[in-house]
PDB file of C-alpha atoms in Angstrom:
ATOM      1  CA  MET A 701     115.421 -53.660-121.786  1.00 60.00           C
ATOM      2  CA  MET A 702     115.087 -52.835-117.917  1.00 64.00           C
ATOM      3  CA  LEU A 703     117.704 -55.145-117.187  1.00 64.00           C
ATOM      4  CA  LEU A 704     120.280 -53.475-119.644  1.00 61.00           C
ATOM      5  CA  LEU A 705     119.116 -50.024-118.203  1.00 64.00           C
ATOM      6  CA  LEU A 706     119.845 -51.197-114.828  1.00 63.00           C
ATOM      7  CA  LEU A 707     123.440 -52.707-115.656  1.00 62.00           C
ATOM      8  CA  SER A 708     124.203 -49.408-117.406  1.00 68.00           C
ATOM      9  CA  THR A 709     123.175 -47.276-114.167  1.00 65.00           C
ATOM     10  CA  LEU A 710     125.216 -49.622-111.953  1.00 60.00           C
ATOM     11  CA  LEU A 711     128.255 -49.197-114.480  1.00 62.00           C
ATOM     12  CA  CYS A 712     127.796 -45.362-114.353  1.00 63.00           C
ATOM     13  CA  LEU A 713     127.879 -45.225-110.452  1.00 60.00           C
ATOM     14  CA  CYS A 714     130.918 -47.782-110.301  1.00 61.00           C
ATOM     15  CA  ALA A 715     132.798 -45.538-112.546  1.00 55.00           C
ATOM     16  CA  SER A 716     131.954 -42.413-110.739  1.00 59.00           C
ATOM     17  CA  ALA A 717     132.347 -43.977-107.216  1.00 68.00           C
ATOM     18  CA  TYR A 718     135.837 -43.143-106.729  1.00 76.00           C
ATOM     19  CA  GLN A 719     137.716 -39.843-107.199  1.00 82.00           C
ATOM     20  CA  ALA A 720     141.152 -38.116-106.491  1.00 87.00           C
ATOM     21  CA  THR A 721     141.093 -35.543-103.857  1.00 86.00           C
ATOM     22  CA  THR A 722     143.466 -32.982-102.131  1.00 85.00           C
ATOM     23  CA  ILE A 723     141.409 -33.323 -98.827  1.00 82.00           C
ATOM     24  CA  PRO A 724     142.956 -35.547 -95.925  1.00 83.00           C
ATOM     25  CA  PRO A 725     140.734 -37.573 -93.916  1.00 86.00           C
ATOM     26  CA  LEU A 726     139.605 -35.766 -90.705  1.00 85.00           C
ATOM     27  CA  ILE A 727     140.353 -38.219 -88.184  1.00 88.00           C
ATOM     28  CA  ASP A 728     139.913 -38.511 -84.404  1.00 91.00           C
ATOM     29  CA  VAL A 729     142.830 -39.185 -82.453  1.00 93.00           C
ATOM     30  CA  PRO A 730     144.035 -38.787 -78.487  1.00 94.00           C
ATOM     31  CA  THR A 731     145.675 -35.267 -77.787  1.00 95.00           C
ATOM     32  CA  PHE A 732     149.136 -35.731 -76.475  1.00 96.00           C
ATOM     33  CA  SER A 733     151.842 -33.010 -75.033  1.00 97.00           C
ATOM     34  CA  LEU A 734     155.282 -33.788 -75.406  1.00 97.00           C
ATOM     35  CA  SER A 735     157.703 -32.477 -72.505  1.00 97.00           C
ATOM     36  CA  THR A 736     161.301 -32.146 -73.346  1.00 96.00           C
ATOM     37  CA  SER A 737     164.457 -30.578 -71.588  1.00 94.00           C
ATOM     38  CA  SER A 738     167.225 -28.314 -72.801  1.00 87.00           C
ATOM     39  CA  GLY A 739     169.641 -30.572 -70.883  1.00 80.00           C
ATOM     40  CA  GLY A 740     172.692 -29.249 -68.809  1.00 65.00           C
ATOM     41  CA  ASP A 741     175.036 -30.311 -66.081  1.00 56.00           C
ATOM     42  CA  ASP A 742     172.509 -30.069 -63.314  1.00 55.00           C
ATOM     43  CA  ALA A 743     168.723 -29.305 -62.696  1.00 53.00           C
ATOM     44  CA  SER A 744     169.118 -25.757 -62.278  1.00 55.00           C
ATOM     45  CA  SER A 745     170.782 -25.317 -65.776  1.00 52.00           C
ATOM     46  CA  SER A 746     168.128 -27.309 -67.390  1.00 69.00           C
ATOM     47  CA  SER A 747     164.660 -26.086 -68.695  1.00 86.00           C
ATOM     48  CA  SER A 748     161.575 -27.727 -69.901  1.00 90.00           C
ATOM     49  CA  THR A 749     159.250 -27.074 -72.669  1.00 94.00           C
ATOM     50  CA  MET A 750     155.960 -28.535 -73.909  1.00 96.00           C
ATOM     51  CA  ASN A 751     153.972 -28.476 -76.959  1.00 95.00           C
ATOM     52  CA  ILE A 752     150.785 -30.186 -78.238  1.00 94.00           C
ATOM     53  CA  LEU A 753     151.709 -33.199 -80.391  1.00 91.00           C
ATOM     54  CA  THR A 754     149.653 -34.090 -83.444  1.00 82.00           C
ATOM     55  CA  TYR A 755     150.945 -37.292 -84.340  1.00 92.00           C
ATOM     56  CA  ALA A 756     151.974 -39.841 -81.955  1.00 96.00           C
ATOM     57  CA  SER A 757     151.268 -43.758 -82.432  1.00 96.00           C
ATOM     58  CA  PRO A 758     152.415 -47.005 -80.821  1.00 96.00           C
ATOM     59  CA  VAL A 759     154.183 -49.243 -83.610  1.00 97.00           C
ATOM     60  CA  ALA A 760     155.356 -52.357 -81.771  1.00 97.00           C
ATOM     61  CA  ILE A 761     155.194 -54.216 -78.322  1.00 95.00           C
ATOM     62  CA  LYS A 762     158.113 -56.606 -78.398  1.00 95.00           C
ATOM     63  CA  PRO A 763     161.021 -57.066 -77.623  1.00 95.00           C
ATOM     64  CA  HIS A 764     160.397 -53.407 -76.647  1.00 95.00           C
ATOM     65  CA  ARG A 765     157.446 -51.124 -76.692  1.00 97.00           C
ATOM     66  CA  MET A 766     158.105 -48.580 -79.456  1.00 98.00           C
ATOM     67  CA  TRP A 767     156.186 -45.337 -80.253  1.00 98.00           C
ATOM     68  CA  SER A 768     156.401 -43.073 -83.326  1.00 98.00           C
ATOM     69  CA  ILE A 769     156.401 -39.247 -82.847  1.00 98.00           C
ATOM     70  CA  SER A 770     156.466 -36.637 -85.354  1.00 96.00           C
ATOM     71  CA  LEU A 771     158.245 -33.364 -84.425  1.00 96.00           C
ATOM     72  CA  TYR A 772     157.400 -29.990 -86.350  1.00 94.00           C
ATOM     73  CA  LYS A 773     160.805 -28.318 -87.457  1.00 94.00           C
ATOM     74  CA  GLY A 774     161.918 -25.311 -86.039  1.00 93.00           C
ATOM     75  CA  THR A 775     160.311 -25.680 -82.591  1.00 93.00           C
ATOM     76  CA  LEU A 776     162.072 -25.744 -79.323  1.00 94.00           C
ATOM     77  CA  SER A 777     160.635 -29.130 -78.574  1.00 95.00           C
ATOM     78  CA  HIS A 778     162.188 -30.460 -81.865  1.00 95.00           C
ATOM     79  CA  GLU A 779     165.553 -28.589 -80.767  1.00 95.00           C
ATOM     80  CA  HIS A 780     165.497 -30.121 -77.160  1.00 95.00           C
ATOM     81  CA  PHE A 781     164.318 -33.694 -78.374  1.00 96.00           C
ATOM     82  CA  GLY A 782     167.336 -33.555 -81.036  1.00 95.00           C
ATOM     83  CA  LYS A 783     169.692 -32.764 -78.581  1.00 95.00           C
ATOM     84  CA  GLU A 784     168.660 -34.753 -75.433  1.00 95.00           C
ATOM     85  CA  LYS A 785     167.172 -37.715 -77.368  1.00 96.00           C
ATOM     86  CA  ARG A 786     164.439 -38.257 -74.927  1.00 96.00           C
ATOM     87  CA  GLY A 787     161.184 -36.737 -73.739  1.00 97.00           C
ATOM     88  CA  ILE A 788     157.882 -37.612 -71.834  1.00 98.00           C
ATOM     89  CA  LEU A 789     154.674 -37.926 -73.903  1.00 98.00           C
ATOM     90  CA  GLN A 790     151.764 -36.950 -71.956  1.00 97.00           C
ATOM     91  CA  LEU A 791     148.047 -37.882 -72.852  1.00 96.00           C
ATOM     92  CA  LEU A 792     145.844 -34.898 -71.879  1.00 95.00           C
ATOM     93  CA  ARG A 793     142.474 -35.217 -69.927  1.00 93.00           C
ATOM     94  CA  PRO A 794     139.295 -33.330 -70.910  1.00 93.00           C
ATOM     95  CA  ALA A 795     140.342 -31.095 -67.704  1.00 92.00           C
ATOM     96  CA  HIS A 796     143.121 -29.809 -69.660  1.00 94.00           C
ATOM     97  CA  ALA A 797     141.001 -28.556 -72.614  1.00 92.00           C
ATOM     98  CA  LEU A 798     138.329 -27.310 -69.942  1.00 89.00           C
ATOM     99  CA  CYS A 799     141.394 -25.801 -67.908  1.00 81.00           C
ATOM    100  CA  LYS A 800     139.950 -26.869 -64.748  1.00 65.00           C
ATOM    101  CA  GLY A 801     143.259 -26.917 -62.714  1.00 57.00           C
ATOM    102  CA  ASP A 802     143.884 -25.253 -59.428  1.00 56.00           C
ATOM    103  CA  GLY A 803     143.213 -21.823 -61.051  1.00 52.00           C
ATOM    104  CA  GLU A 804     139.944 -19.819 -60.925  1.00 55.00           C
ATOM    105  CA  GLY A 805     137.639 -18.593 -63.510  1.00 53.00           C
ATOM    106  CA  ASP A 806     136.555 -19.813 -66.941  1.00 58.00           C
ATOM    107  CA  ALA A 807     139.576 -20.212 -69.295  1.00 73.00           C
ATOM    108  CA  SER A 808     138.646 -23.219 -71.575  1.00 82.00           C
ATOM    109  CA  GLY A 809     141.035 -23.816 -74.203  1.00 89.00           C
ATOM    110  CA  LYS A 810     143.675 -21.534 -73.035  1.00 92.00           C
ATOM    111  CA  LEU A 811     145.999 -24.264 -71.638  1.00 94.00           C
ATOM    112  CA  ILE A 812     145.911 -26.037 -75.004  1.00 93.00           C
ATOM    113  CA  ARG A 813     146.515 -22.584 -76.919  1.00 92.00           C
ATOM    114  CA  VAL A 814     149.360 -22.146 -74.429  1.00 93.00           C
ATOM    115  CA  LEU A 815     150.988 -25.363 -75.401  1.00 94.00           C
ATOM    116  CA  GLY A 816     150.147 -25.685 -78.825  1.00 92.00           C
ATOM    117  CA  GLY A 817     149.697 -21.996 -80.133  1.00 90.00           C
ATOM    118  CA  SER A 818     152.868 -20.439 -78.837  1.00 87.00           C
ATOM    119  CA  SER A 819     156.475 -20.799 -79.053  1.00 89.00           C
ATOM    120  CA  GLY A 820     158.627 -21.533 -75.946  1.00 89.00           C
ATOM    121  CA  ARG A 821     161.041 -19.151 -77.638  1.00 89.00           C
ATOM    122  CA  ASP A 822     158.677 -16.323 -77.166  1.00 91.00           C
ATOM    123  CA  VAL A 823     156.690 -16.739 -74.144  1.00 92.00           C
ATOM    124  CA  ASP A 824     157.138 -18.583 -70.740  1.00 94.00           C
ATOM    125  CA  LYS A 825     154.885 -21.605 -71.115  1.00 94.00           C
ATOM    126  CA  GLN A 826     155.721 -22.878 -67.599  1.00 94.00           C
ATOM    127  CA  ALA A 827     154.750 -19.410 -66.006  1.00 94.00           C
ATOM    128  CA  MET A 828     151.475 -19.462 -67.884  1.00 94.00           C
ATOM    129  CA  CYS A 829     150.641 -22.958 -67.114  1.00 94.00           C
ATOM    130  CA  GLU A 830     151.152 -22.161 -63.587  1.00 94.00           C
ATOM    131  CA  GLU A 831     148.820 -19.078 -63.813  1.00 92.00           C
ATOM    132  CA  LEU A 832     145.892 -21.608 -65.063  1.00 92.00           C
ATOM    133  CA  GLY A 833     146.456 -23.955 -62.393  1.00 92.00           C
ATOM    134  CA  PHE A 834     148.749 -26.434 -64.001  1.00 94.00           C
ATOM    135  CA  THR A 835     152.179 -26.260 -62.130  1.00 95.00           C
ATOM    136  CA  TRP A 836     155.001 -28.180 -63.754  1.00 96.00           C
ATOM    137  CA  LYS A 837     156.294 -30.826 -61.643  1.00 94.00           C
ATOM    138  CA  PRO A 838     159.024 -33.591 -61.792  1.00 94.00           C
ATOM    139  CA  LEU A 839     157.676 -37.185 -62.750  1.00 92.00           C
ATOM    140  CA  GLU A 840     158.470 -38.888 -59.444  1.00 82.00           C
ATOM    141  CA  CYS A 841     157.313 -42.559 -59.538  1.00 73.00           C
ATOM    142  CA  ASN A 842     158.291 -45.926 -58.212  1.00 67.00           C
ATOM    143  CA  GLY A 843     158.867 -47.815 -61.327  1.00 58.00           C
ATOM    144  CA  GLU A 844     161.019 -50.329 -62.619  1.00 57.00           C
ATOM    145  CA  THR A 845     163.565 -47.900 -63.829  1.00 55.00           C
ATOM    146  CA  ASN A 846     163.480 -45.717 -60.820  1.00 54.00           C
ATOM    147  CA  ASP A 847     165.454 -43.124 -63.090  1.00 62.00           C
ATOM    148  CA  ASN A 848     163.814 -39.725 -62.363  1.00 61.00           C
ATOM    149  CA  ALA A 849     166.972 -37.767 -62.976  1.00 67.00           C
ATOM    150  CA  ASP A 850     167.682 -36.021 -66.144  1.00 80.00           C
ATOM    151  CA  TRP A 851     163.939 -35.945 -67.362  1.00 93.00           C
ATOM    152  CA  PRO A 852     161.850 -33.166 -68.160  1.00 95.00           C
ATOM    153  CA  GLN A 853     159.040 -31.820 -65.873  1.00 95.00           C
ATOM    154  CA  VAL A 854     155.456 -32.777 -66.512  1.00 96.00           C
ATOM    155  CA  LEU A 855     152.071 -31.253 -66.683  1.00 96.00           C
ATOM    156  CA  PRO A 856     149.848 -32.526 -63.774  1.00 94.00           C
ATOM    157  CA  HIS A 857     146.898 -34.918 -63.969  1.00 92.00           C
ATOM    158  CA  CYS A 858     147.639 -36.668 -67.493  1.00 94.00           C
ATOM    159  CA  VAL A 859     145.944 -39.960 -68.065  1.00 93.00           C
ATOM    160  CA  TYR A 860     149.424 -41.343 -69.051  1.00 93.00           C
ATOM    161  CA  TYR A 861     152.931 -40.374 -69.066  1.00 96.00           C
ATOM    162  CA  LEU A 862     155.175 -42.412 -71.429  1.00 97.00           C
ATOM    163  CA  LYS A 863     159.145 -41.728 -71.155  1.00 97.00           C
ATOM    164  CA  LEU A 864     160.526 -42.159 -74.305  1.00 98.00           C
ATOM    165  CA  GLU A 865     164.239 -42.345 -75.926  1.00 98.00           C
ATOM    166  CA  LEU A 866     165.112 -41.938 -79.408  1.00 98.00           C
ATOM    167  CA  VAL A 867     166.228 -45.055 -81.211  1.00 97.00           C
ATOM    168  CA  GLY A 868     168.383 -44.376 -84.181  1.00 96.00           C
ATOM    169  CA  GLU A 869     168.195 -40.967 -86.046  1.00 96.00           C
ATOM    170  CA  MET A 870     165.194 -39.069 -86.761  1.00 97.00           C
ATOM    171  CA  ILE A 871     163.588 -39.444 -90.184  1.00 97.00           C
ATOM    172  CA  ASP A 872     163.269 -36.247 -92.370  1.00 97.00           C
ATOM    173  CA  CYS A 873     159.692 -36.014 -93.483  1.00 96.00           C
ATOM    174  CA  GLY A 874     159.541 -32.376 -94.765  1.00 96.00           C
ATOM    175  CA  SER A 875     157.607 -30.262 -92.685  1.00 94.00           C
ATOM    176  CA  HIS A 876     158.195 -32.596 -89.593  1.00 95.00           C
ATOM    177  CA  ASP A 877     161.022 -35.111 -88.446  1.00 97.00           C
ATOM    178  CA  VAL A 878     159.500 -38.523 -87.481  1.00 97.00           C
ATOM    179  CA  ALA A 879     161.143 -40.093 -84.302  1.00 98.00           C
ATOM    180  CA  LEU A 880     160.913 -43.736 -83.585  1.00 98.00           C
ATOM    181  CA  CYS A 881     161.133 -44.260 -79.590  1.00 98.00           C
ATOM    182  CA  ARG A 882     161.563 -46.878 -76.916  1.00 98.00           C
ATOM    183  CA  VAL A 883     159.333 -46.674 -74.124  1.00 97.00           C
ATOM    184  CA  VAL A 884     161.588 -46.724 -71.055  1.00 96.00           C
ATOM    185  CA  GLU A 885     158.696 -46.533 -68.739  1.00 95.00           C
ATOM    186  CA  MET A 886     154.738 -45.928 -68.473  1.00 93.00           C
ATOM    187  CA  VAL A 887     153.361 -43.899 -65.595  1.00 93.00           C
ATOM    188  CA  SER A 888     149.717 -43.432 -64.367  1.00 89.00           C
ATOM    189  CA  GLU A 889     148.438 -41.585 -61.491  1.00 80.00           C
ATOM    190  CA  ASP A 890     145.933 -44.203 -61.186  1.00 71.00           C
ATOM    191  CA  ASP A 891     147.196 -47.132 -59.665  1.00 66.00           C
ATOM    192  CA  SER A 892     144.126 -49.387 -60.338  1.00 60.00           C
ATOM    193  CA  ILE A 893     144.190 -48.896 -64.237  1.00 66.00           C
ATOM    194  CA  ASN A 894     144.183 -51.877 -66.426  1.00 66.00           C
ATOM    195  CA  ALA A 895     144.408 -52.775 -70.160  1.00 63.00           C
ATOM    196  CA  ALA A 896     140.584 -53.058 -70.501  1.00 60.00           C
ATOM    197  CA  ASP A 897     139.765 -49.662 -69.064  1.00 64.00           C
ATOM    198  CA  GLU A 898     138.437 -47.003 -71.293  1.00 70.00           C
ATOM    199  CA  LEU A 899     140.802 -44.070 -70.731  1.00 81.00           C
ATOM    200  CA  ASP A 900     139.494 -40.575 -70.073  1.00 88.00           C
ATOM    201  CA  TYR A 901     141.473 -38.701 -72.555  1.00 92.00           C
ATOM    202  CA  ILE A 902     140.765 -35.373 -74.761  1.00 92.00           C
ATOM    203  CA  SER A 903     140.312 -36.131 -78.432  1.00 93.00           C
ATOM    204  CA  THR A 904     141.061 -34.033 -81.466  1.00 93.00           C
ATOM    205  CA  ARG A 905     137.266 -34.135 -82.315  1.00 93.00           C
ATOM    206  CA  THR A 906     136.276 -32.779 -79.112  1.00 92.00           C
ATOM    207  CA  LEU A 907     138.897 -30.089 -79.481  1.00 92.00           C
ATOM    208  CA  ARG A 908     137.304 -29.018 -82.719  1.00 91.00           C
ATOM    209  CA  GLU A 909     133.948 -29.231 -81.317  1.00 92.00           C
ATOM    210  CA  MET A 910     135.159 -26.788 -78.656  1.00 91.00           C
ATOM    211  CA  ASP A 911     136.611 -24.488 -81.567  1.00 89.00           C
ATOM    212  CA  ILE A 912     140.072 -24.833 -80.060  1.00 90.00           C
ATOM    213  CA  ILE A 913     141.683 -26.379 -83.298  1.00 89.00           C
ATOM    214  CA  SER A 914     140.696 -26.257 -86.823  1.00 85.00           C
ATOM    215  CA  GLU A 915     139.888 -29.173 -89.176  1.00 81.00           C
ATOM    216  CA  PHE A 916     143.486 -28.916 -90.280  1.00 77.00           C
ATOM    217  CA  GLY A 917     144.715 -29.480 -86.541  1.00 79.00           C
ATOM    218  CA  ARG A 918     145.802 -26.007 -85.975  1.00 83.00           C
ATOM    219  CA  ILE A 919     145.135 -24.014 -82.958  1.00 85.00           C
ATOM    220  CA  LYS A 920     142.484 -21.325 -83.635  1.00 80.00           C
ATOM    221  CA  ASP A 921     142.608 -17.817 -82.316  1.00 72.00           C
ATOM    222  CA  ILE A 922     140.001 -16.505 -80.011  1.00 60.00           C
ATOM    223  CA  GLU A 923     137.813 -14.134 -82.096  1.00 53.00           C
TER     224      GLU A 923
END
């Protein structure tokens, strides 16, 4: 009798173990910013913009390193990337969330809010970042390509910079377009970094804990 009762209980537990849900998984991922350029005949006629990129992931390593990035439609970053078909993916450090640049005072979260909570159509992100101590600059490096022209400016002190070029056409996924990109070059300020190192980057979990973003990944207003 006890055995039948135990089996009945187990069957009930198994039957109710899974259920459909509309709540997406709350995951912890690195925080990236994408820098793009409007293009132009020369540097003086070209302008850069930056945003916070929610979805970015490596998808292949041979014969070329490939990454997938997702761009929200209607943004200036989407427009620039669609036109120029290139951009620089920047892996942010905790200092960017804490806003510990060359500026003064406590401005925790403000840089992330500038990049991810405002549009380059409405505000001057470059000037606002400079006020916070993060002056945009060209990405100068002595790499294999040695091609520093026609690339957008970057945010200083990032863990990694990945120069990306679009392969094929962007894929319409509704609210976002997905771009498959070839990694043209990888750049780091730290010349001693190796593949086994744990990188000192800022994650979405930390941004949630700092009350900068919501559980849905959106920038939260300062109350």
